[in-house]
mmCIF file of C-alpha atoms in Angstrom:
data_model
loop_
_atom_site.group_PDB
_atom_site.id
_atom_site.type_symbol
_atom_site.label_atom_id
_atom_site.label_comp_id
_atom_site.label_asym_id
_atom_site.label_seq_id
_atom_site.Cartn_x
_atom_site.Cartn_y
_atom_site.Cartn_z
ATOM 1 C CA UNK Q 1 -7.919 102.777 0.513
ATOM 2 C CA UNK Q 2 -5.538 104.923 2.543
ATOM 3 C CA UNK Q 3 -1.873 105.212 1.668
ATOM 4 C CA UNK Q 4 0.416 104.218 4.468
ATOM 5 C CA UNK Q 5 4.048 103.277 4.938
ATOM 6 C CA UNK Q 6 6.600 101.331 6.923
ATOM 7 C CA UNK Q 7 9.475 103.371 8.344
ATOM 8 C CA UNK Q 8 12.642 101.712 9.651
ATOM 9 C CA UNK Q 9 14.963 103.236 12.231
ATOM 10 C CA UNK Q 10 17.629 103.829 9.569
ATOM 11 C CA UNK Q 11 15.207 106.196 7.817
ATOM 12 C CA UNK Q 12 14.211 103.843 4.980
ATOM 13 C CA UNK Q 13 10.573 104.260 3.921
ATOM 14 C CA UNK Q 14 8.453 101.578 2.242
ATOM 15 C CA UNK Q 15 5.145 102.948 0.925
ATOM 16 C CA UNK Q 16 2.090 100.721 0.970
ATOM 17 C CA UNK Q 17 -1.691 100.566 1.017
ATOM 18 C CA UNK Q 18 -3.563 100.241 4.294
ATOM 19 C CA UNK Q 19 -5.932 97.250 4.202
ATOM 20 C CA UNK Q 20 -6.936 96.797 7.843
ATOM 21 C CA UNK Q 21 -7.084 98.861 11.048
ATOM 22 C CA UNK Q 22 -6.212 102.529 11.258
ATOM 23 C CA UNK Q 23 -3.541 104.112 13.415
ATOM 24 C CA UNK Q 24 0.064 103.014 13.650
ATOM 25 C CA UNK Q 25 2.106 100.275 15.309
ATOM 26 C CA UNK Q 26 5.672 100.375 16.618
ATOM 27 C CA UNK Q 27 7.776 97.238 16.875
ATOM 28 C CA UNK Q 28 10.728 95.289 15.567
ATOM 29 C CA UNK Q 29 10.516 94.705 11.810
ATOM 30 C CA UNK Q 30 11.229 91.046 10.950
ATOM 31 C CA UNK Q 31 10.451 88.661 8.099
ATOM 32 C CA UNK Q 32 9.168 85.098 7.809
ATOM 33 C CA UNK Q 33 9.775 82.864 4.797
ATOM 34 C CA UNK Q 34 6.794 80.576 5.452
ATOM 35 C CA UNK Q 35 4.574 80.185 2.389
ATOM 36 C CA UNK Q 36 1.486 79.320 4.463
ATOM 37 C CA UNK Q 37 0.281 79.767 8.017
ATOM 38 C CA UNK Q 38 -0.467 83.479 8.153
ATOM 39 C CA UNK Q 39 -3.039 83.070 10.925
ATOM 40 C CA UNK Q 40 -0.726 80.847 12.948
ATOM 41 C CA UNK Q 41 2.068 83.385 12.536
ATOM 42 C CA UNK Q 42 0.122 86.442 13.592
ATOM 43 C CA UNK Q 43 -1.365 84.689 16.649
ATOM 44 C CA UNK Q 44 1.934 83.112 17.767
ATOM 45 C CA UNK Q 45 2.888 84.842 21.060
ATOM 46 C CA UNK Q 46 6.549 84.635 20.017
ATOM 47 C CA UNK Q 47 5.783 87.479 17.557
ATOM 48 C CA UNK Q 48 4.910 89.906 20.379
ATOM 49 C CA UNK Q 49 6.150 93.457 19.690
ATOM 50 C CA UNK Q 50 7.061 92.663 16.086
ATOM 51 C CA UNK Q 51 6.060 93.952 12.654
ATOM 52 C CA UNK Q 52 5.865 90.805 10.526
ATOM 53 C CA UNK Q 53 6.874 90.854 6.868
ATOM 54 C CA UNK Q 54 5.591 87.929 4.793
ATOM 55 C CA UNK Q 55 7.900 86.991 1.935
ATOM 56 C CA UNK Q 56 5.137 84.947 0.275
ATOM 57 C CA UNK Q 57 3.792 86.903 -2.730
ATOM 58 C CA UNK Q 58 0.168 86.658 -1.596
ATOM 59 C CA UNK Q 59 -1.178 86.443 1.943
ATOM 60 C CA UNK Q 60 -4.771 85.678 2.946
ATOM 61 C CA UNK Q 61 -5.649 83.632 -0.148
ATOM 62 C CA UNK Q 62 -7.141 80.626 1.687
ATOM 63 C CA UNK Q 63 -9.348 82.549 4.079
ATOM 64 C CA UNK Q 64 -9.696 82.568 7.838
ATOM 65 C CA UNK Q 65 -10.456 79.679 10.179
ATOM 66 C CA UNK Q 66 -10.656 80.003 13.953
ATOM 67 C CA UNK Q 67 -9.168 76.516 14.279
ATOM 68 C CA UNK Q 68 -5.846 77.817 12.967
ATOM 69 C CA UNK Q 69 -5.294 80.281 15.796
ATOM 70 C CA UNK Q 70 -2.275 79.642 18.039
ATOM 71 C CA UNK Q 71 -3.664 81.835 20.833
ATOM 72 C CA UNK Q 72 -6.778 83.781 21.677
ATOM 73 C CA UNK Q 73 -5.613 86.974 19.943
ATOM 74 C CA UNK Q 74 -2.984 88.346 17.557
ATOM 75 C CA UNK Q 75 0.410 89.148 19.055
ATOM 76 C CA UNK Q 76 2.176 90.583 16.012
ATOM 77 C CA UNK Q 77 1.863 94.368 16.028
ATOM 78 C CA UNK Q 78 1.486 94.741 12.250
ATOM 79 C CA UNK Q 79 1.267 92.681 9.048
ATOM 80 C CA UNK Q 80 3.287 93.627 5.944
ATOM 81 C CA UNK Q 81 2.451 92.006 2.584
ATOM 82 C CA UNK Q 82 3.153 92.253 -1.108
ATOM 83 C CA UNK Q 83 -0.432 91.445 -2.001
ATOM 84 C CA UNK Q 84 -3.582 90.904 0.026
ATOM 85 C CA UNK Q 85 -5.141 87.619 -1.034
ATOM 86 C CA UNK Q 86 -8.687 87.967 0.280
ATOM 87 C CA UNK Q 87 -11.129 90.260 2.060
ATOM 88 C CA UNK Q 88 -11.759 87.781 4.882
ATOM 89 C CA UNK Q 89 -8.148 88.140 6.025
ATOM 90 C CA UNK Q 90 -8.320 91.936 5.892
ATOM 91 C CA UNK Q 91 -11.604 91.943 7.806
ATOM 92 C CA UNK Q 92 -10.179 89.631 10.478
ATOM 93 C CA UNK Q 93 -7.144 91.884 10.941
ATOM 94 C CA UNK Q 94 -9.395 94.947 11.129
ATOM 95 C CA UNK Q 95 -11.626 93.298 13.732
ATOM 96 C CA UNK Q 96 -8.525 92.637 15.852
ATOM 97 C CA UNK Q 97 -7.192 96.203 15.446
ATOM 98 C CA UNK Q 98 -4.071 95.135 13.525
ATOM 99 C CA UNK Q 99 -2.402 97.583 11.155
ATOM 100 C CA UNK Q 100 -1.725 95.885 7.814
ATOM 101 C CA UNK Q 101 -0.171 97.127 4.589
ATOM 102 C CA UNK Q 102 -0.034 95.565 1.154
ATOM 103 C CA UNK Q 103 1.447 96.802 -2.154
ATOM 104 C CA UNK Q 104 4.671 96.901 -0.145
ATOM 105 C CA UNK Q 105 7.981 95.974 -1.782
ATOM 106 C CA UNK Q 106 8.537 93.024 0.552
ATOM 107 C CA UNK Q 107 11.485 91.753 -1.497
ATOM 108 C CA UNK Q 108 13.385 95.013 -1.003
ATOM 109 C CA UNK Q 109 12.346 95.113 2.651
ATOM 110 C CA UNK Q 110 13.472 91.531 3.312
ATOM 111 C CA UNK Q 111 16.843 92.174 1.684
ATOM 112 C CA UNK Q 112 17.225 95.291 3.819
ATOM 113 C CA UNK Q 113 16.515 93.347 7.016
ATOM 114 C CA UNK Q 114 18.706 90.445 5.938
ATOM 115 C CA UNK Q 115 21.668 92.713 5.199
ATOM 116 C CA UNK Q 116 21.278 95.236 8.026
ATOM 117 C CA UNK Q 117 19.470 93.126 10.620
ATOM 118 C CA UNK Q 118 16.060 93.362 12.238
ATOM 119 C CA UNK Q 119 15.251 96.997 13.064
ATOM 120 C CA UNK Q 120 12.824 99.043 15.035
ATOM 121 C CA UNK Q 121 10.104 100.502 12.876
ATOM 122 C CA UNK Q 122 6.567 101.796 12.623
ATOM 123 C CA UNK Q 123 3.746 100.679 10.340
ATOM 124 C CA UNK Q 124 1.454 103.635 9.611
ATOM 125 C CA UNK Q 125 -2.020 103.196 8.139
ATOM 126 C CA UNK Q 126 -2.433 106.808 6.993
ATOM 127 C CA UNK Q 127 0.592 108.939 6.114
ATOM 128 C CA UNK Q 128 -1.501 112.081 6.590
ATOM 129 C CA UNK Q 129 -2.025 111.270 10.292
ATOM 130 C CA UNK Q 130 1.651 110.604 11.078
ATOM 131 C CA UNK Q 131 4.139 112.157 8.622
ATOM 132 C CA UNK Q 132 7.468 110.419 8.166
ATOM 133 C CA UNK Q 133 9.441 113.332 9.627
ATOM 134 C CA UNK Q 134 7.451 113.116 12.851
ATOM 135 C CA UNK Q 135 7.629 109.319 13.035
ATOM 136 C CA UNK Q 136 11.396 108.825 12.762
ATOM 137 C CA UNK Q 137 12.217 110.280 16.175
ATOM 138 C CA UNK Q 138 9.483 108.194 17.753
ATOM 139 C CA UNK Q 139 10.847 105.018 16.162
ATOM 140 C CA UNK Q 140 14.343 105.695 17.469
ATOM 141 C CA UNK Q 141 12.940 106.286 20.953
ATOM 142 C CA UNK Q 142 11.467 102.764 21.086
ATOM 143 C CA UNK Q 143 13.311 100.131 23.163
ATOM 144 C CA UNK Q 144 15.576 97.653 21.420
ATOM 145 C CA UNK Q 145 14.523 93.999 21.512
ATOM 146 C CA UNK Q 146 17.745 93.161 23.377
ATOM 147 C CA UNK Q 147 17.022 93.194 27.085
ATOM 148 C CA UNK Q 148 13.241 92.961 26.729
ATOM 149 C CA UNK Q 149 11.615 90.387 29.012
ATOM 150 C CA UNK Q 150 8.236 89.849 27.356
ATOM 151 C CA UNK Q 151 6.979 86.543 28.735
ATOM 152 C CA UNK Q 152 4.988 88.141 31.557
ATOM 153 C CA UNK Q 153 2.708 89.888 29.063
ATOM 154 C CA UNK Q 154 1.843 86.682 27.173
ATOM 155 C CA UNK Q 155 1.860 84.014 29.897
ATOM 156 C CA UNK Q 156 -1.286 82.771 31.613
ATOM 157 C CA UNK Q 157 -2.071 84.359 34.994
ATOM 158 C CA UNK Q 158 -3.329 81.110 36.525
ATOM 159 C CA UNK Q 159 -2.811 77.428 35.878
ATOM 160 C CA UNK Q 160 -5.534 75.511 34.022
ATOM 161 C CA UNK Q 161 -6.207 72.032 32.701
ATOM 162 C CA UNK Q 162 -5.890 72.109 28.921
ATOM 163 C CA UNK Q 163 -6.392 68.379 28.294
ATOM 164 C CA UNK Q 164 -7.610 65.766 30.766
ATOM 165 C CA UNK Q 165 -7.522 61.981 30.835
ATOM 166 C CA UNK Q 166 -4.158 61.078 29.365
ATOM 167 C CA UNK Q 167 -1.938 58.147 30.281
ATOM 168 C CA UNK Q 168 0.737 60.514 31.607
ATOM 169 C CA UNK Q 169 0.566 63.950 33.212
ATOM 170 C CA UNK Q 170 2.472 66.818 31.574
ATOM 171 C CA UNK Q 171 2.927 70.369 32.843
ATOM 172 C CA UNK Q 172 3.467 73.101 30.235
ATOM 173 C CA UNK Q 173 5.224 76.217 31.537
ATOM 174 C CA UNK Q 174 3.655 79.021 29.522
ATOM 175 C CA UNK Q 175 6.177 81.567 28.231
ATOM 176 C CA UNK Q 176 3.834 82.202 25.301
ATOM 177 C CA UNK Q 177 2.800 78.630 24.497
ATOM 178 C CA UNK Q 178 1.207 77.867 21.146
ATOM 179 C CA UNK Q 179 -2.032 75.896 21.143
ATOM 180 C CA UNK Q 180 -0.469 73.420 18.721
ATOM 181 C CA UNK Q 181 1.931 72.253 21.428
ATOM 182 C CA UNK Q 182 -0.961 71.396 23.746
ATOM 183 C CA UNK Q 183 -2.879 69.729 20.904
ATOM 184 C CA UNK Q 184 0.096 67.562 19.944
ATOM 185 C CA UNK Q 185 0.696 66.516 23.555
ATOM 186 C CA UNK Q 186 -2.974 65.634 23.990
ATOM 187 C CA UNK Q 187 -2.935 63.682 20.712
ATOM 188 C CA UNK Q 188 -0.028 61.667 22.150
ATOM 189 C CA UNK Q 189 -2.319 60.748 25.091
ATOM 190 C CA UNK Q 190 -0.937 63.157 27.673
ATOM 191 C CA UNK Q 191 -3.053 65.009 30.208
ATOM 192 C CA UNK Q 192 -1.879 68.633 30.032
ATOM 193 C CA UNK Q 193 -1.941 71.376 32.666
ATOM 194 C CA UNK Q 194 -0.661 74.828 31.694
ATOM 195 C CA UNK Q 195 1.170 76.912 34.316
ATOM 196 C CA UNK Q 196 2.309 80.558 34.559
ATOM 197 C CA UNK Q 197 5.906 81.366 33.673
ATOM 198 C CA UNK Q 198 6.938 81.557 37.357
ATOM 199 C CA UNK Q 199 5.155 78.478 38.655
ATOM 200 C CA UNK Q 200 6.182 76.611 41.787
ATOM 201 C CA UNK Q 201 8.870 74.073 40.756
ATOM 202 C CA UNK Q 202 7.683 71.652 43.442
ATOM 203 C CA UNK Q 203 4.198 71.623 41.907
ATOM 204 C CA UNK Q 204 5.627 71.180 38.412
ATOM 205 C CA UNK Q 205 7.792 68.270 39.581
ATOM 206 C CA UNK Q 206 4.685 66.320 40.658
ATOM 207 C CA UNK Q 207 3.877 65.734 36.988
ATOM 208 C CA UNK Q 208 5.408 62.981 34.887
ATOM 209 C CA UNK Q 209 7.116 65.561 32.669
ATOM 210 C CA UNK Q 210 7.467 69.314 32.123
ATOM 211 C CA UNK Q 211 7.464 71.190 28.801
ATOM 212 C CA UNK Q 212 9.142 74.601 28.676
ATOM 213 C CA UNK Q 213 7.239 76.422 25.937
ATOM 214 C CA UNK Q 214 8.127 78.884 23.236
ATOM 215 C CA UNK Q 215 7.832 82.617 23.884
ATOM 216 C CA UNK Q 216 8.932 86.119 22.839
ATOM 217 C CA UNK Q 217 11.776 88.442 23.687
ATOM 218 C CA UNK Q 218 15.307 88.147 24.994
ATOM 219 C CA UNK Q 219 16.014 85.095 27.192
ATOM 220 C CA UNK Q 220 18.954 86.697 29.013
ATOM 221 C CA UNK Q 221 16.944 88.930 31.394
ATOM 222 C CA UNK Q 222 14.728 85.970 32.367
ATOM 223 C CA UNK Q 223 16.850 85.150 35.394
ATOM 224 C CA UNK Q 224 13.963 83.948 37.572
ATOM 225 C CA UNK Q 225 12.660 81.720 34.781
ATOM 226 C CA UNK Q 226 16.139 80.224 34.278
ATOM 227 C CA UNK Q 227 16.420 79.628 38.015
ATOM 228 C CA UNK Q 228 13.068 77.813 37.951
ATOM 229 C CA UNK Q 229 14.392 75.558 35.170
ATOM 230 C CA UNK Q 230 17.537 74.926 37.192
ATOM 231 C CA UNK Q 231 15.325 73.844 40.096
ATOM 232 C CA UNK Q 232 13.617 71.215 37.922
ATOM 233 C CA UNK Q 233 16.713 69.580 36.471
ATOM 234 C CA UNK Q 234 17.260 66.038 37.653
ATOM 235 C CA UNK Q 235 13.880 65.893 39.415
ATOM 236 C CA UNK Q 236 11.512 65.416 36.475
ATOM 237 C CA UNK Q 237 11.897 64.908 32.704
ATOM 238 C CA UNK Q 238 12.045 68.291 30.946
ATOM 239 C CA UNK Q 239 11.496 69.142 27.278
ATOM 240 C CA UNK Q 240 12.266 72.683 26.120
ATOM 241 C CA UNK Q 241 10.889 74.215 22.915
ATOM 242 C CA UNK Q 242 12.260 77.430 21.350
ATOM 243 C CA UNK Q 243 12.532 79.916 24.261
ATOM 244 C CA UNK Q 244 12.344 76.873 26.547
ATOM 245 C CA UNK Q 245 15.442 75.546 24.766
ATOM 246 C CA UNK Q 246 17.238 78.847 25.340
ATOM 247 C CA UNK Q 247 16.302 78.860 29.028
ATOM 248 C CA UNK Q 248 17.592 75.302 29.384
ATOM 249 C CA UNK Q 249 20.811 76.497 27.791
ATOM 250 C CA UNK Q 250 21.136 79.397 30.230
ATOM 251 C CA UNK Q 251 20.318 77.095 33.156
ATOM 252 C CA UNK Q 252 23.181 74.782 32.160
ATOM 253 C CA UNK Q 253 25.882 77.369 31.564
ATOM 254 C CA UNK Q 254 25.449 78.161 27.870
ATOM 255 C CA UNK Q 255 25.200 81.668 26.414
ATOM 256 C CA UNK Q 256 22.525 83.222 24.245
ATOM 257 C CA UNK Q 257 22.775 86.109 21.809
ATOM 258 C CA UNK Q 258 20.654 88.039 19.316
ATOM 259 C CA UNK Q 259 20.670 86.857 15.728
ATOM 260 C CA UNK Q 260 21.087 89.470 13.005
ATOM 261 C CA UNK Q 261 17.669 88.826 11.459
ATOM 262 C CA UNK Q 262 16.423 85.696 13.219
ATOM 263 C CA UNK Q 263 15.154 82.319 12.047
ATOM 264 C CA UNK Q 264 11.524 82.618 10.967
ATOM 265 C CA UNK Q 265 9.821 80.337 8.504
ATOM 266 C CA UNK Q 266 8.886 76.733 7.774
ATOM 267 C CA UNK Q 267 11.878 75.619 5.720
ATOM 268 C CA UNK Q 268 14.891 75.704 8.065
ATOM 269 C CA UNK Q 269 17.329 72.761 7.739
ATOM 270 C CA UNK Q 270 18.577 71.262 11.005
ATOM 271 C CA UNK Q 271 21.173 68.501 11.294
ATOM 272 C CA UNK Q 272 20.452 65.724 13.772
ATOM 273 C CA UNK Q 273 24.019 64.898 14.762
ATOM 274 C CA UNK Q 274 23.423 61.350 15.985
ATOM 275 C CA UNK Q 275 21.836 60.072 12.775
ATOM 276 C CA UNK Q 276 23.105 62.537 10.180
ATOM 277 C CA UNK Q 277 19.504 63.154 9.176
ATOM 278 C CA UNK Q 278 18.472 66.657 8.094
ATOM 279 C CA UNK Q 279 15.101 67.849 9.383
ATOM 280 C CA UNK Q 280 13.188 70.600 7.591
ATOM 281 C CA UNK Q 281 11.730 72.586 10.467
ATOM 282 C CA UNK Q 282 9.413 75.411 11.463
ATOM 283 C CA UNK Q 283 11.173 78.184 13.385
ATOM 284 C CA UNK Q 284 10.433 81.548 14.935
ATOM 285 C CA UNK Q 285 13.097 83.148 17.093
ATOM 286 C CA UNK Q 286 15.368 86.175 17.134
ATOM 287 C CA UNK Q 287 17.779 84.878 19.787
ATOM 288 C CA UNK Q 288 19.839 81.697 19.836
ATOM 289 C CA UNK Q 289 22.159 79.561 21.929
ATOM 290 C CA UNK Q 290 25.798 80.130 20.970
ATOM 291 C CA UNK Q 291 27.510 77.381 18.936
ATOM 292 C CA UNK Q 292 29.122 74.540 20.883
ATOM 293 C CA UNK Q 293 31.020 71.344 20.101
ATOM 294 C CA UNK Q 294 29.789 69.752 23.324
ATOM 295 C CA UNK Q 295 28.250 66.287 23.163
ATOM 296 C CA UNK Q 296 25.028 67.642 24.674
ATOM 297 C CA UNK Q 297 24.327 69.600 21.464
ATOM 298 C CA UNK Q 298 22.211 67.132 19.480
ATOM 299 C CA UNK Q 299 20.977 69.379 16.657
ATOM 300 C CA UNK Q 300 22.606 72.268 14.797
ATOM 301 C CA UNK Q 301 21.343 74.783 12.264
ATOM 302 C CA UNK Q 302 22.746 74.232 8.792
ATOM 303 C CA UNK Q 303 22.366 77.971 8.194
ATOM 304 C CA UNK Q 304 24.662 79.288 10.903
ATOM 305 C CA UNK Q 305 25.742 76.484 13.248
ATOM 306 C CA UNK Q 306 23.664 77.639 16.209
ATOM 307 C CA UNK Q 307 22.592 74.934 18.655
ATOM 308 C CA UNK Q 308 19.130 73.635 17.768
ATOM 309 C CA UNK Q 309 18.856 70.900 20.391
ATOM 310 C CA UNK Q 310 20.194 69.580 23.705
ATOM 311 C CA UNK Q 311 20.186 66.172 25.331
ATOM 312 C CA UNK Q 312 21.259 66.116 28.988
ATOM 313 C CA UNK Q 313 20.383 62.611 30.216
ATOM 314 C CA UNK Q 314 22.023 63.077 33.616
ATOM 315 C CA UNK Q 315 19.664 66.020 34.180
ATOM 316 C CA UNK Q 316 16.674 64.255 32.539
ATOM 317 C CA UNK Q 317 16.372 67.179 30.120
ATOM 318 C CA UNK Q 318 16.336 67.734 26.389
ATOM 319 C CA UNK Q 319 15.257 70.550 24.077
ATOM 320 C CA UNK Q 320 14.842 71.774 20.519
ATOM 321 C CA UNK Q 321 15.084 75.314 19.163
ATOM 322 C CA UNK Q 322 12.648 74.577 16.341
ATOM 323 C CA UNK Q 323 8.916 73.801 16.609
ATOM 324 C CA UNK Q 324 8.140 70.059 16.697
ATOM 325 C CA UNK Q 325 4.413 70.776 16.746
ATOM 326 C CA UNK Q 326 4.795 72.239 13.218
ATOM 327 C CA UNK Q 327 2.060 74.820 13.482
ATOM 328 C CA UNK Q 328 2.482 75.693 10.638
ATOM 329 C CA UNK Q 329 5.198 73.767 8.886
ATOM 330 C CA UNK Q 330 6.575 70.409 7.761
ATOM 331 C CA UNK Q 331 6.119 67.329 9.909
ATOM 332 C CA UNK Q 332 9.736 66.110 10.004
ATOM 333 C CA UNK Q 333 9.973 66.915 13.726
ATOM 334 C CA UNK Q 334 6.538 65.586 14.755
ATOM 335 C CA UNK Q 335 7.942 62.337 16.250
ATOM 336 C CA UNK Q 336 9.897 64.304 18.879
ATOM 337 C CA UNK Q 337 6.851 65.092 21.020
ATOM 338 C CA UNK Q 338 5.323 61.638 20.613
ATOM 339 C CA UNK Q 339 8.602 59.899 21.466
ATOM 340 C CA UNK Q 340 9.061 62.051 24.576
ATOM 341 C CA UNK Q 341 5.532 61.273 25.821
ATOM 342 C CA UNK Q 342 6.109 57.570 25.103
ATOM 343 C CA UNK Q 343 9.260 57.657 27.237
ATOM 344 C CA UNK Q 344 7.239 59.217 30.056
ATOM 345 C CA UNK Q 345 4.718 56.368 29.761
ATOM 346 C CA UNK Q 346 7.470 53.765 29.959
ATOM 347 C CA UNK Q 347 8.918 55.323 33.113
ATOM 348 C CA UNK Q 348 5.481 55.677 34.681
ATOM 349 C CA UNK Q 349 4.530 52.049 33.978
#
């Protein structure tokens, strides 16, 4: 096996062993605390342009299954692990041209990112092909995640029917939508059509409801997407998820900002203000809606007080920052999608 390394923009080097594709990958180094769901993580479009560190001590130990994919291809730029758990995982990463390192001190790396924040970096499969001294300048020349509008590179080019024959019709605006969202909507008996990120709001409004999906990058430069959301409010029921939640926030006068190291994992506690119940949730985002005491803020993070949900009944809109489809993750938030579809059925009856 080749010896490789991860280099962060502050000059910190983490040596490791290359276990997948050759070459190197630039991106933002982040970490996820999920103990399972490595395939779901790597194929989640919200991880576009990121080098993903798994805090779990072993990754790949339960094999590879095409049914676990959240999109047609990986979107994470590189995979960083303490220990590779199986050859099938390494072979899958190699087949998809993903740089992956194990024997990496992921504990030290996670603490570095937690204390200093997510950083630009490069994962290098062979240190002989790209020496550290040559790589550092290239890392620092990479764009910051702030200001990056990435949805265009992960959204569908054309609309398509993802699930037919439901009791209500739902449009999903694809900012990087996970397959689990479509599967959960279909399981709730919704017919689902997926649309590009800049779809015609009049066409979207013909459906019984509209889901604003998850997606990568900074929400602030997505001015056209926020304007599209603004054009839907009050016309049709809207449910935002993750980036969709942030866009709903921007469309209604809230601010977003970049988190120091993001919320990524399947164990994030969220307070449901109305009931006092705490949901354990699956999350993956590096940006957030700024804290607010407004009545429209229905859920808050128990980590940092960021807004994790909106309810705007006068605009027929609501949203959650976390992932109610739980792919992967706990099922505490599963009822959110089913309840929303049920409300659409009641209004359509």
